[in-house]
mmCIF file of C-alpha atoms and ligand atoms in Angstrom:
data_model
loop_
_atom_site.group_PDB
_atom_site.id
_atom_site.type_symbol
_atom_site.label_atom_id
_atom_site.label_comp_id
_atom_site.label_asym_id
_atom_site.label_seq_id
_atom_site.Cartn_x
_atom_site.Cartn_y
_atom_site.Cartn_z
ATOM 1 C CA MET A 143 -72.376 8.822 -56.245
ATOM 2 C CA THR A 144 -75.427 5.795 -56.240
ATOM 3 C CA LEU A 145 -79.156 7.271 -54.258
ATOM 4 C CA ARG A 146 -77.773 4.429 -51.437
ATOM 5 C CA GLU A 147 -74.732 6.463 -51.291
ATOM 6 C CA ASP A 148 -76.123 10.054 -50.716
ATOM 7 C CA LEU A 149 -79.072 8.375 -48.409
ATOM 8 C CA THR A 150 -75.824 6.940 -46.203
ATOM 9 C CA ALA A 151 -73.932 10.933 -46.535
ATOM 10 C CA ILE A 152 -77.359 12.697 -45.268
ATOM 11 C CA LYS A 153 -77.814 10.267 -42.062
ATOM 12 C CA ASP A 154 -73.704 10.261 -41.421
ATOM 13 C CA GLN A 155 -74.186 14.193 -41.707
ATOM 14 C CA GLY A 156 -76.773 14.245 -39.902
ATOM 15 C CA LEU A 157 -76.448 12.548 -37.238
ATOM 16 C CA SER A 158 -72.882 13.776 -36.674
ATOM 17 C CA ASP A 159 -75.301 17.598 -36.618
ATOM 18 C CA ILE A 160 -77.753 16.023 -33.792
ATOM 19 C CA SER A 161 -74.706 14.978 -31.461
ATOM 20 C CA LEU A 162 -73.429 18.001 -31.681
ATOM 21 C CA THR A 163 -75.730 20.687 -31.148
ATOM 22 C CA ASN A 164 -76.879 21.520 -27.460
ATOM 23 C CA ASP A 165 -79.298 24.469 -28.506
ATOM 24 C CA LEU A 166 -83.187 23.329 -28.209
ATOM 25 C CA LYS A 167 -83.845 25.514 -31.416
ATOM 26 C CA LYS A 168 -80.965 24.033 -33.386
ATOM 27 C CA LEU A 169 -81.660 21.281 -33.034
ATOM 28 C CA ASN A 170 -85.438 21.741 -34.108
ATOM 29 C CA GLU A 171 -83.840 23.365 -36.792
ATOM 30 C CA ILE A 172 -82.086 20.435 -37.964
ATOM 31 C CA ARG A 173 -84.955 18.315 -37.928
ATOM 32 C CA VAL A 174 -87.089 20.624 -39.813
ATOM 33 C CA ASN A 175 -83.890 20.697 -42.581
ATOM 34 C CA LEU A 176 -83.353 17.058 -42.938
ATOM 35 C CA LEU A 177 -86.865 15.472 -42.413
ATOM 36 C CA GLY A 178 -88.728 18.510 -44.015
ATOM 37 C CA LYS A 179 -90.991 18.033 -47.249
ATOM 38 C CA LYS A 180 -87.669 20.009 -48.969
ATOM 39 C CA GLY A 181 -84.874 17.887 -46.878
ATOM 40 C CA PRO A 182 -82.502 15.708 -48.990
ATOM 41 C CA ILE A 183 -84.533 12.652 -47.677
ATOM 42 C CA THR A 184 -87.779 13.105 -48.806
ATOM 43 C CA SER A 185 -85.819 14.118 -52.642
ATOM 44 C CA ALA A 186 -84.122 11.016 -52.151
ATOM 45 C CA LEU A 187 -87.193 8.986 -52.273
ATOM 46 C CA ARG A 188 -88.997 11.123 -54.964
ATOM 47 C CA GLY A 189 -85.375 10.422 -57.060
ATOM 48 C CA ILE A 190 -86.838 6.095 -56.390
ATOM 49 C CA ARG A 191 -89.117 6.858 -59.323
ATOM 50 C CA ASP A 192 -86.305 7.177 -61.704
ATOM 51 C CA LEU A 193 -84.111 3.461 -59.982
ATOM 52 C CA PRO A 194 -84.888 0.822 -62.293
ATOM 53 C CA VAL A 195 -88.218 -0.836 -60.996
ATOM 54 C CA GLU A 196 -85.942 -4.084 -58.990
ATOM 55 C CA GLN A 197 -84.017 -2.369 -57.180
ATOM 56 C CA ARG A 198 -87.042 0.272 -56.128
ATOM 57 C CA PRO A 199 -88.103 -1.275 -52.551
ATOM 58 C CA GLU A 200 -84.909 -2.223 -51.249
ATOM 59 C CA VAL A 201 -83.731 1.767 -51.455
ATOM 60 C CA GLY A 202 -87.002 2.704 -50.571
ATOM 61 C CA SER A 203 -86.866 0.429 -47.249
ATOM 62 C CA TYR A 204 -82.757 1.845 -47.121
ATOM 63 C CA ALA A 205 -84.617 5.760 -46.832
ATOM 64 C CA ASN A 206 -86.891 4.883 -43.997
ATOM 65 C CA GLU A 207 -84.671 3.020 -42.419
ATOM 66 C CA ILE A 208 -82.709 6.649 -42.277
ATOM 67 C CA ARG A 209 -85.819 9.038 -42.004
ATOM 68 C CA ASP A 210 -87.068 6.596 -38.526
ATOM 69 C CA ALA A 211 -82.700 6.415 -37.122
ATOM 70 C CA LEU A 212 -82.604 10.493 -37.138
ATOM 71 C CA SER A 213 -86.291 10.964 -36.037
ATOM 72 C CA THR A 214 -85.354 8.358 -33.364
ATOM 73 C CA ALA A 215 -81.861 10.684 -32.237
ATOM 74 C CA ILE A 216 -83.734 13.848 -32.143
ATOM 75 C CA GLU A 217 -86.024 12.707 -30.087
ATOM 76 C CA ASN A 218 -84.016 11.131 -27.657
ATOM 77 C CA LYS A 219 -81.374 14.688 -28.284
ATOM 78 C CA LYS A 220 -84.311 16.453 -26.954
ATOM 79 C CA GLN A 221 -85.058 14.707 -24.256
ATOM 80 C CA VAL A 222 -81.111 15.517 -23.217
ATOM 81 C CA LEU A 223 -81.944 19.142 -23.566
ATOM 82 C CA GLU A 224 -84.646 19.380 -21.729
ATOM 83 C CA ASP A 225 -83.618 17.173 -19.342
ATOM 84 C CA ALA A 226 -80.669 20.049 -18.909
ATOM 85 C CA ALA A 227 -82.680 22.758 -19.041
ATOM 86 C CA LEU A 228 -85.571 21.454 -16.225
ATOM 87 C CA ASN A 229 -82.268 20.872 -14.079
ATOM 88 C CA GLU A 230 -80.735 24.118 -14.403
ATOM 89 C CA GLN A 231 -83.670 25.471 -13.097
ATOM 90 C CA LEU A 232 -84.021 24.013 -10.426
ATOM 91 C CA ALA A 233 -80.587 24.076 -9.784
ATOM 92 C CA ASN A 234 -81.526 28.405 -10.537
ATOM 93 C CA GLU A 235 -84.688 28.213 -8.247
ATOM 94 C CA LYS A 236 -83.514 27.333 -5.370
ATOM 95 C CA ILE A 237 -85.531 27.685 -1.866
ATOM 96 C CA ASP A 238 -83.882 29.690 0.894
ATOM 97 C CA VAL A 239 -85.604 28.421 3.914
ATOM 98 C CA THR A 240 -83.771 31.216 6.254
ATOM 99 C CA LEU A 241 -86.133 33.891 4.896
ATOM 100 C CA PRO A 242 -88.902 34.957 7.557
ATOM 101 C CA ALA A 243 -92.287 32.490 6.470
ATOM 102 C CA ASP A 244 -95.483 34.435 5.684
ATOM 103 C CA HIS A 245 -97.549 33.270 8.475
ATOM 104 C CA THR A 246 -101.263 32.679 7.599
ATOM 105 C CA LEU A 247 -104.230 33.766 10.174
ATOM 106 C CA GLN A 248 -104.668 30.087 12.004
ATOM 107 C CA GLY A 249 -107.960 30.045 13.912
ATOM 108 C CA GLN A 250 -108.589 28.405 17.664
ATOM 109 C CA PRO A 251 -111.611 27.873 20.250
ATOM 110 C CA HIS A 252 -113.261 30.252 21.185
ATOM 111 C CA VAL A 253 -112.324 31.138 25.033
ATOM 112 C CA ILE A 254 -115.216 29.681 25.847
ATOM 113 C CA GLN A 255 -114.490 26.138 24.289
ATOM 114 C CA GLN A 256 -111.161 26.306 25.964
ATOM 115 C CA ILE A 257 -112.365 26.305 29.254
ATOM 116 C CA ILE A 258 -115.195 23.669 28.008
ATOM 117 C CA ASP A 259 -112.233 21.316 27.206
ATOM 118 C CA GLN A 260 -110.144 22.033 29.800
ATOM 119 C CA VAL A 261 -112.857 20.757 32.280
ATOM 120 C CA VAL A 262 -113.815 17.765 30.197
ATOM 121 C CA ASP A 263 -110.334 17.073 30.143
ATOM 122 C CA LEU A 264 -109.962 16.713 33.597
ATOM 123 C CA PHE A 265 -113.325 14.175 33.774
ATOM 124 C CA LEU A 266 -112.199 12.014 31.475
ATOM 125 C CA GLY A 267 -109.126 11.301 33.297
ATOM 126 C CA MET A 268 -111.316 10.926 36.468
ATOM 127 C CA GLY A 269 -113.430 8.337 34.406
ATOM 128 C CA TYR A 270 -116.825 9.788 34.054
ATOM 129 C CA GLN A 271 -118.820 9.527 30.241
ATOM 130 C CA ILE A 272 -118.586 12.532 28.221
ATOM 131 C CA LEU A 273 -122.285 12.749 26.470
ATOM 132 C CA ASN A 274 -123.880 15.559 24.215
ATOM 133 C CA GLY A 275 -127.648 16.412 24.450
ATOM 134 C CA PRO A 276 -130.264 17.890 21.926
ATOM 135 C CA GLU A 277 -130.260 21.783 22.474
ATOM 136 C CA ILE A 278 -133.852 21.783 20.867
ATOM 137 C CA GLU A 279 -136.011 19.182 24.151
ATOM 138 C CA GLU A 280 -138.851 18.197 25.548
ATOM 139 C CA ASP A 281 -140.640 19.699 27.796
ATOM 140 C CA HIS A 282 -141.017 15.668 29.810
ATOM 141 C CA TYR A 283 -136.949 15.963 29.957
ATOM 142 C CA ASN A 284 -136.508 19.522 30.129
ATOM 143 C CA PHE A 285 -139.022 20.084 33.052
ATOM 144 C CA GLU A 286 -140.942 17.103 34.411
ATOM 145 C CA MET A 287 -138.798 14.572 34.602
ATOM 146 C CA MET A 288 -136.434 16.894 35.695
ATOM 147 C CA ASN A 289 -139.068 17.321 39.192
ATOM 148 C CA LEU A 290 -140.712 20.534 37.927
ATOM 149 C CA PRO A 291 -144.546 19.708 36.732
ATOM 150 C CA LYS A 292 -146.301 22.021 34.632
ATOM 151 C CA ASP A 293 -147.311 24.787 36.323
ATOM 152 C CA HIS A 294 -144.128 24.809 39.047
ATOM 153 C CA PRO A 295 -143.163 28.346 39.680
ATOM 154 C CA ALA A 296 -139.379 27.513 39.606
ATOM 155 C CA ARG A 297 -139.764 27.412 35.956
ATOM 156 C CA ASP A 298 -140.747 30.515 35.974
ATOM 157 C CA MET A 299 -136.729 31.144 36.713
ATOM 158 C CA GLN A 300 -135.871 29.885 33.246
ATOM 159 C CA ASP A 301 -138.835 31.159 30.711
ATOM 160 C CA THR A 302 -138.011 29.572 27.543
ATOM 161 C CA PHE A 303 -138.272 29.361 23.731
ATOM 162 C CA TYR A 304 -141.371 26.992 23.060
ATOM 163 C CA LEU A 305 -141.395 26.092 19.561
ATOM 164 C CA SER A 306 -144.747 24.499 20.570
ATOM 165 C CA ASP A 307 -146.997 23.209 23.529
ATOM 166 C CA ASP A 308 -144.537 20.398 24.326
ATOM 167 C CA ILE A 309 -140.639 21.405 22.683
ATOM 168 C CA LEU A 310 -138.772 24.481 23.817
ATOM 169 C CA MET A 311 -134.522 25.326 23.247
ATOM 170 C CA ARG A 312 -133.243 23.720 26.931
ATOM 171 C CA THR A 313 -133.449 26.017 29.202
ATOM 172 C CA GLN A 314 -130.362 23.788 31.512
ATOM 173 C CA THR A 315 -128.188 20.599 30.664
ATOM 174 C CA SER A 316 -129.598 18.826 33.828
ATOM 175 C CA PRO A 317 -132.531 16.825 30.836
ATOM 176 C CA MET A 318 -129.579 14.930 30.595
ATOM 177 C CA GLN A 319 -130.098 13.302 33.447
ATOM 178 C CA ALA A 320 -132.766 11.997 32.986
ATOM 179 C CA ARG A 321 -131.718 11.452 29.688
ATOM 180 C CA THR A 322 -128.765 9.136 30.571
ATOM 181 C CA LEU A 323 -130.822 7.767 34.095
ATOM 182 C CA GLU A 324 -133.000 6.191 31.789
ATOM 183 C CA THR A 325 -130.335 4.429 29.384
ATOM 184 C CA HIS A 326 -128.179 3.665 32.394
ATOM 185 C CA ASN A 327 -127.469 -0.267 34.135
ATOM 186 C CA PHE A 328 -126.311 0.052 37.257
ATOM 187 C CA GLU A 329 -125.551 -4.177 36.494
ATOM 188 C CA GLU A 330 -122.346 -2.877 34.661
ATOM 189 C CA GLY A 331 -121.012 -0.254 37.220
ATOM 190 C CA PRO A 332 -121.759 3.523 38.845
ATOM 191 C CA LEU A 333 -122.967 6.523 36.216
ATOM 192 C CA LYS A 334 -120.341 9.442 35.888
ATOM 193 C CA MET A 335 -120.817 11.430 33.254
ATOM 194 C CA ILE A 336 -120.396 15.416 32.174
ATOM 195 C CA SER A 337 -122.908 16.924 29.496
ATOM 196 C CA PRO A 338 -121.358 19.859 27.833
ATOM 197 C CA GLY A 339 -123.300 22.282 25.748
ATOM 198 C CA VAL A 340 -125.749 25.151 24.658
ATOM 199 C CA VAL A 341 -128.494 26.414 27.217
ATOM 200 C CA TYR A 342 -131.202 29.549 26.687
ATOM 201 C CA ARG A 343 -132.987 31.422 28.503
ATOM 202 C CA ARG A 344 -135.677 34.321 27.960
ATOM 203 C CA ASP A 345 -133.258 36.654 29.910
ATOM 204 C CA THR A 346 -132.840 39.727 29.602
ATOM 205 C CA ASP A 347 -128.944 40.206 27.954
ATOM 206 C CA ASP A 348 -126.574 42.433 30.960
ATOM 207 C CA PRO A 349 -123.120 42.457 31.811
ATOM 208 C CA THR A 350 -123.644 38.475 33.648
ATOM 209 C CA HIS A 351 -126.870 36.898 31.809
ATOM 210 C CA SER A 352 -127.191 36.399 28.126
ATOM 211 C CA HIS A 353 -130.102 34.864 26.446
ATOM 212 C CA GLN A 354 -127.512 31.811 25.109
ATOM 213 C CA PHE A 355 -125.079 30.367 27.040
ATOM 214 C CA HIS A 356 -123.115 27.522 27.968
ATOM 215 C CA GLN A 357 -123.508 24.676 30.340
ATOM 216 C CA ILE A 358 -121.850 21.490 31.277
ATOM 217 C CA GLU A 359 -123.625 19.301 33.517
ATOM 218 C CA GLY A 360 -122.490 16.403 35.450
ATOM 219 C CA LEU A 361 -124.029 13.041 37.359
ATOM 220 C CA VAL A 362 -122.841 11.201 39.393
ATOM 221 C CA ILE A 363 -124.908 7.638 41.012
ATOM 222 C CA ASP A 364 -124.113 5.029 42.559
ATOM 223 C CA LYS A 365 -124.891 3.453 46.037
ATOM 224 C CA ASN A 366 -122.969 6.058 48.773
ATOM 225 C CA ILE A 367 -122.158 8.536 46.943
ATOM 226 C CA THR A 368 -122.056 11.693 49.660
ATOM 227 C CA MET A 369 -121.967 15.144 50.580
ATOM 228 C CA THR A 370 -118.669 15.211 50.387
ATOM 229 C CA ASP A 371 -117.415 13.669 47.203
ATOM 230 C CA LEU A 372 -119.928 16.357 45.896
ATOM 231 C CA LYS A 373 -117.241 18.791 47.151
ATOM 232 C CA GLY A 374 -114.112 17.334 46.662
ATOM 233 C CA THR A 375 -115.324 16.879 43.255
ATOM 234 C CA LEU A 376 -116.047 20.257 42.579
ATOM 235 C CA LEU A 377 -113.069 21.358 45.027
ATOM 236 C CA THR A 378 -110.731 19.081 41.972
ATOM 237 C CA MET A 379 -111.600 21.208 40.002
ATOM 238 C CA THR A 380 -111.779 24.839 40.723
ATOM 239 C CA HIS A 381 -108.448 23.917 41.056
ATOM 240 C CA GLU A 382 -107.589 23.008 37.796
ATOM 241 C CA ILE A 383 -108.905 25.534 36.715
ATOM 242 C CA PHE A 384 -108.410 28.597 38.415
ATOM 243 C CA GLY A 385 -105.279 27.462 40.533
ATOM 244 C CA ASP A 386 -104.506 25.776 44.081
ATOM 245 C CA LYS A 387 -105.277 29.229 45.473
ATOM 246 C CA PHE A 388 -108.952 29.494 45.370
ATOM 247 C CA ASP A 389 -111.168 27.766 47.660
ATOM 248 C CA ILE A 390 -115.062 27.543 47.343
ATOM 249 C CA ARG A 391 -117.694 27.884 49.210
ATOM 250 C CA LEU A 392 -121.354 25.751 49.734
ATOM 251 C CA ARG A 393 -124.351 28.056 50.095
ATOM 252 C CA PRO A 394 -127.968 26.189 51.344
ATOM 253 C CA SER A 395 -130.124 27.112 47.643
ATOM 254 C CA TYR A 396 -133.135 25.812 46.209
ATOM 255 C CA PHE A 397 -133.531 23.230 42.897
ATOM 256 C CA PRO A 398 -136.760 21.082 42.333
ATOM 257 C CA PHE A 399 -134.079 18.765 41.376
ATOM 258 C CA THR A 400 -131.370 18.394 44.149
ATOM 259 C CA GLU A 401 -131.913 17.479 47.620
ATOM 260 C CA PRO A 402 -129.959 19.389 50.387
ATOM 261 C CA SER A 403 -129.302 22.367 46.984
ATOM 262 C CA VAL A 404 -126.249 24.589 47.267
ATOM 263 C CA GLU A 405 -124.924 27.037 45.002
ATOM 264 C CA VAL A 406 -121.048 26.969 45.072
ATOM 265 C CA ASP A 407 -118.425 30.121 45.316
ATOM 266 C CA VAL A 408 -115.215 30.680 44.498
ATOM 267 C CA THR A 409 -112.834 32.890 45.906
ATOM 268 C CA CYS A 410 -113.231 36.905 44.310
ATOM 269 C CA PHE A 411 -110.056 36.638 41.819
ATOM 270 C CA ASN A 412 -109.967 40.513 42.060
ATOM 271 C CA CYS A 413 -109.975 40.444 45.958
ATOM 272 C CA MET A 414 -108.428 36.829 46.938
ATOM 273 C CA GLY A 415 -111.327 36.753 49.573
ATOM 274 C CA LYS A 416 -110.629 39.916 51.544
ATOM 275 C CA GLY A 417 -113.744 41.494 50.278
ATOM 276 C CA CYS A 418 -113.842 44.239 47.372
ATOM 277 C CA ASP A 419 -116.719 46.213 45.192
ATOM 278 C CA VAL A 420 -116.645 42.895 42.758
ATOM 279 C CA CYS A 421 -117.661 39.919 44.627
ATOM 280 C CA LYS A 422 -120.173 42.922 46.734
ATOM 281 C CA HIS A 423 -117.901 42.938 49.383
ATOM 282 C CA THR A 424 -118.138 39.309 50.240
ATOM 283 C CA GLY A 425 -114.901 37.455 49.305
ATOM 284 C CA TRP A 426 -116.947 34.635 47.242
ATOM 285 C CA ILE A 427 -117.942 34.740 43.380
ATOM 286 C CA GLU A 428 -121.221 31.874 42.598
ATOM 287 C CA VAL A 429 -119.978 30.130 39.610
ATOM 288 C CA LEU A 430 -122.547 27.192 39.635
ATOM 289 C CA GLY A 431 -125.834 25.345 41.316
ATOM 290 C CA ALA A 432 -125.170 21.575 42.686
ATOM 291 C CA GLY A 433 -126.761 19.613 44.909
ATOM 292 C CA MET A 434 -127.656 15.791 45.979
ATOM 293 C CA VAL A 435 -130.028 14.551 43.323
ATOM 294 C CA HIS A 436 -133.833 14.193 44.639
ATOM 295 C CA PRO A 437 -135.281 11.449 45.367
ATOM 296 C CA ASN A 438 -138.172 11.562 42.905
ATOM 297 C CA VAL A 439 -136.376 12.252 39.953
ATOM 298 C CA LEU A 440 -134.079 9.161 40.927
ATOM 299 C CA ASN A 441 -137.981 7.281 40.608
ATOM 300 C CA MET A 442 -139.142 8.846 37.510
ATOM 301 C CA ALA A 443 -136.336 7.200 35.658
ATOM 302 C CA GLY A 444 -136.579 4.154 36.618
ATOM 303 C CA VAL A 445 -134.084 3.988 38.786
ATOM 304 C CA ASP A 446 -134.590 3.067 43.253
ATOM 305 C CA PRO A 447 -133.484 6.166 45.689
ATOM 306 C CA GLU A 448 -133.618 3.555 48.380
ATOM 307 C CA VAL A 449 -130.268 2.107 47.167
ATOM 308 C CA TYR A 450 -129.163 4.727 44.098
ATOM 309 C CA GLY A 451 -127.950 8.647 44.895
ATOM 310 C CA GLY A 452 -126.015 10.599 43.983
ATOM 311 C CA PHE A 453 -124.671 14.751 43.084
ATOM 312 C CA ALA A 454 -125.913 16.575 40.503
ATOM 313 C CA PHE A 455 -124.205 20.094 39.176
ATOM 314 C CA GLY A 456 -124.279 22.780 36.830
ATOM 315 C CA ILE A 457 -120.976 24.554 35.230
ATOM 316 C CA GLY A 458 -121.497 27.979 33.725
ATOM 317 C CA PRO A 459 -118.443 28.002 31.565
ATOM 318 C CA ASP A 460 -119.189 31.452 30.201
ATOM 319 C CA ARG A 461 -118.397 32.648 33.866
ATOM 320 C CA PHE A 462 -115.736 30.669 34.993
ATOM 321 C CA ALA A 463 -113.956 32.422 31.403
ATOM 322 C CA MET A 464 -115.090 36.093 32.673
ATOM 323 C CA LEU A 465 -113.417 34.975 36.593
ATOM 324 C CA LYS A 466 -110.631 33.057 35.541
ATOM 325 C CA TYR A 467 -109.361 36.458 32.443
ATOM 326 C CA GLY A 468 -111.623 38.711 34.396
ATOM 327 C CA VAL A 469 -114.111 39.756 32.202
ATOM 328 C CA SER A 470 -116.637 41.988 33.332
ATOM 329 C CA ASP A 471 -118.991 42.070 30.617
ATOM 330 C CA ILE A 472 -120.546 38.559 29.023
ATOM 331 C CA ARG A 473 -121.936 39.778 26.145
ATOM 332 C CA ASP A 474 -118.636 40.113 24.368
ATOM 333 C CA PHE A 475 -117.482 36.660 24.411
ATOM 334 C CA TYR A 476 -120.424 36.749 21.659
ATOM 335 C CA LEU A 477 -120.264 39.656 19.984
ATOM 336 C CA ASP A 478 -117.318 37.687 17.450
ATOM 337 C CA ASP A 479 -114.660 40.431 18.053
ATOM 338 C CA ILE A 480 -111.994 39.337 16.511
ATOM 339 C CA ARG A 481 -108.917 41.464 18.957
ATOM 340 C CA PHE A 482 -110.836 40.655 21.782
ATOM 341 C CA LEU A 483 -111.023 36.618 21.391
ATOM 342 C CA ASN A 484 -107.285 36.773 20.023
ATOM 343 C CA GLN A 485 -106.130 37.811 23.936
ATOM 344 C CA PHE A 486 -107.186 34.479 25.481
ATOM 345 C CA SER A 487 -104.739 32.968 22.006
ATOM 346 C CA LYS A 488 -102.972 29.915 23.711
ATOM 347 C CA ARG A 489 -100.094 30.178 20.906
ATOM 348 C CA GLY A 490 -99.880 33.507 22.699
HETATM 349 C C1 FA5 B 282 -129.243 25.436 36.828
HETATM 350 O O1 FA5 B 282 -129.396 25.773 35.629
HETATM 351 C C2 FA5 B 282 -129.016 24.164 37.151
HETATM 352 N N1 FA5 B 282 -129.946 22.690 36.265
HETATM 353 C C3 FA5 B 282 -128.045 24.176 38.119
HETATM 354 C C4 FA5 B 282 -127.885 22.412 38.798
HETATM 355 C C5 FA5 B 282 -127.423 21.548 37.706
HETATM 356 C C6 FA5 B 282 -128.312 22.749 40.384
HETATM 357 C C7 FA5 B 282 -127.229 19.934 38.316
HETATM 358 C C8 FA5 B 282 -128.247 21.223 40.724
HETATM 359 C C9 FA5 B 282 -127.905 20.263 39.993
HETATM 360 P P1 FA5 B 282 -129.062 28.411 37.651
HETATM 361 O O2 FA5 B 282 -129.988 28.493 36.821
HETATM 362 O O3 FA5 B 282 -128.260 28.572 38.637
HETATM 363 O O4 FA5 B 282 -129.126 26.174 37.758
HETATM 364 O O5 FA5 B 282 -127.757 28.251 36.386
HETATM 365 C C10 FA5 B 282 -125.937 27.604 37.201
HETATM 366 C C11 FA5 B 282 -125.372 28.658 35.929
HETATM 367 O O6 FA5 B 282 -125.513 28.713 34.395
HETATM 368 C C12 FA5 B 282 -125.195 29.496 36.623
HETATM 369 O O7 FA5 B 282 -124.184 29.898 37.924
HETATM 370 C C13 FA5 B 282 -124.085 30.629 36.577
HETATM 371 O O8 FA5 B 282 -123.595 30.063 35.887
HETATM 372 C C14 FA5 B 282 -124.681 30.298 34.706
HETATM 373 N N2 FA5 B 282 -126.395 30.811 34.099
HETATM 374 C C15 FA5 B 282 -127.507 31.203 34.508
HETATM 375 N N3 FA5 B 282 -127.977 31.706 33.568
HETATM 376 C C16 FA5 B 282 -127.233 32.413 32.069
HETATM 377 C C17 FA5 B 282 -126.761 33.205 32.093
HETATM 378 N N4 FA5 B 282 -128.333 34.090 31.534
HETATM 379 N N5 FA5 B 282 -125.967 33.613 30.968
HETATM 380 C C18 FA5 B 282 -124.815 32.722 31.529
HETATM 381 N N6 FA5 B 282 -124.148 32.317 32.303
HETATM 382 C C19 FA5 B 282 -125.912 31.847 32.862
HETATM 383 MG MG1 MG B 283 -128.541 30.504 39.916
#
C-alpha cells in the first residue's frame, strides 16, 4: 500500500468512527487517537521523508487535507452532541408554573403619603397645580409675607427651628401662598394650587402633636371667589377622604393671613356626631385651618386686593390619617414599626 492509500484508509475509518459515536467523551478520544502526536496522521507525515523528493509535496498536502477534513468533522459532531445535551437538560429542567411562588417583601407608600396622594389626586382632577416648596425657608416668606411681622405675638404659636436670624425650618406650608402669588400671571387665568410637604415646629411631642409633621396648603385666587366656594371645596374633599356621611363645620378663628379665618371640624368618626370622649362630647373634630386671604398678603405679593381675592386652607394629613384609621397617637406614624405600618397596606 502506498502512503497515499494509507492516508485515504485513515480518513475513511476516522470519518466512520466520528459519525458513529454519540458520546462527547468518546469523540474526544477519537480526536486524540487520530490527530494526536502518536496518531496515524502524524506518523504518515513522518513517512514522507522516505519518499522520492518529487512526490513529497503532493503527499504532504494530501495529508494536511485529510487532517483538516477530520478535525472539521470532529468539530461539527461536537457541536451536534453539545446541542443535544443542552436540549435534553432543558427538557428535564422544565419549570412547574403551578408551584407556589416565593414572595418577596414589597414596599408601599407610608399611610400619611397615601392620604396626601388621595388629596392631591382629587385636587388635580379639579384643575389645581401641585407645587413643592422648600423646607428650609426664609423668615421673609414663612412669616413676614404672611402678615406676621417680626415681634408679632402669633409667631409664638409656631416657634420654630432657626438656622440663622433669617433662615428657618418652615413652620407651615403657607409661605407657598406668598411664593406663588408673587409669580402667578393672572392674565393667564385664576390661581389654583395645592402644595403638600413637611413642616417643623418646636412643639412638645404628645398624642396629637409631632415636632415634624405634614401639611397640604391650598390657595385659590380669582375675581368673585366667596366663602361658599371654600366651604364647597372642603366638603368635597371631606367626602372624598372620609366618605359621604361626614359633614364639616366652620368655626370662627384667627390667622394673621386670612380674614375672616375659620377652623374646620369634621364629624367625629367615633360617634358620628352624637358626642363621645374622642370628640370631647362635641360631635366634631378639628382637622384644618382656613379663611379668605388677607388683603395685606395680596398687597405684599403685588396682587391688587380690590380686583382679586380668594381662599386658602392648611390641611394636617397626619390628623386626617389618625381620624380615618382611628389611630390615637400621632407618634405611631413616625416610629417605623413595620407591624403598625403594614396594617395600612393597600394590597391587603
Ligand atoms: C396653620 O399652620 C395655618 N398655616 C393653616 C392655614 C392655612 C390657615 C391657610 C388659613 C389659611 P395650624 O397651626 O392650625 O394652622 O395648623 C394647621 C393644621 O396642621 C392643624 O389643623 C393640624 O391638623 C395640623 N397640625 C398643627 N400642628 C401640628 C403638630 N404639631 N402635629 C401634627 N399636626 C399639626
Ligand atoms: Mg390650629
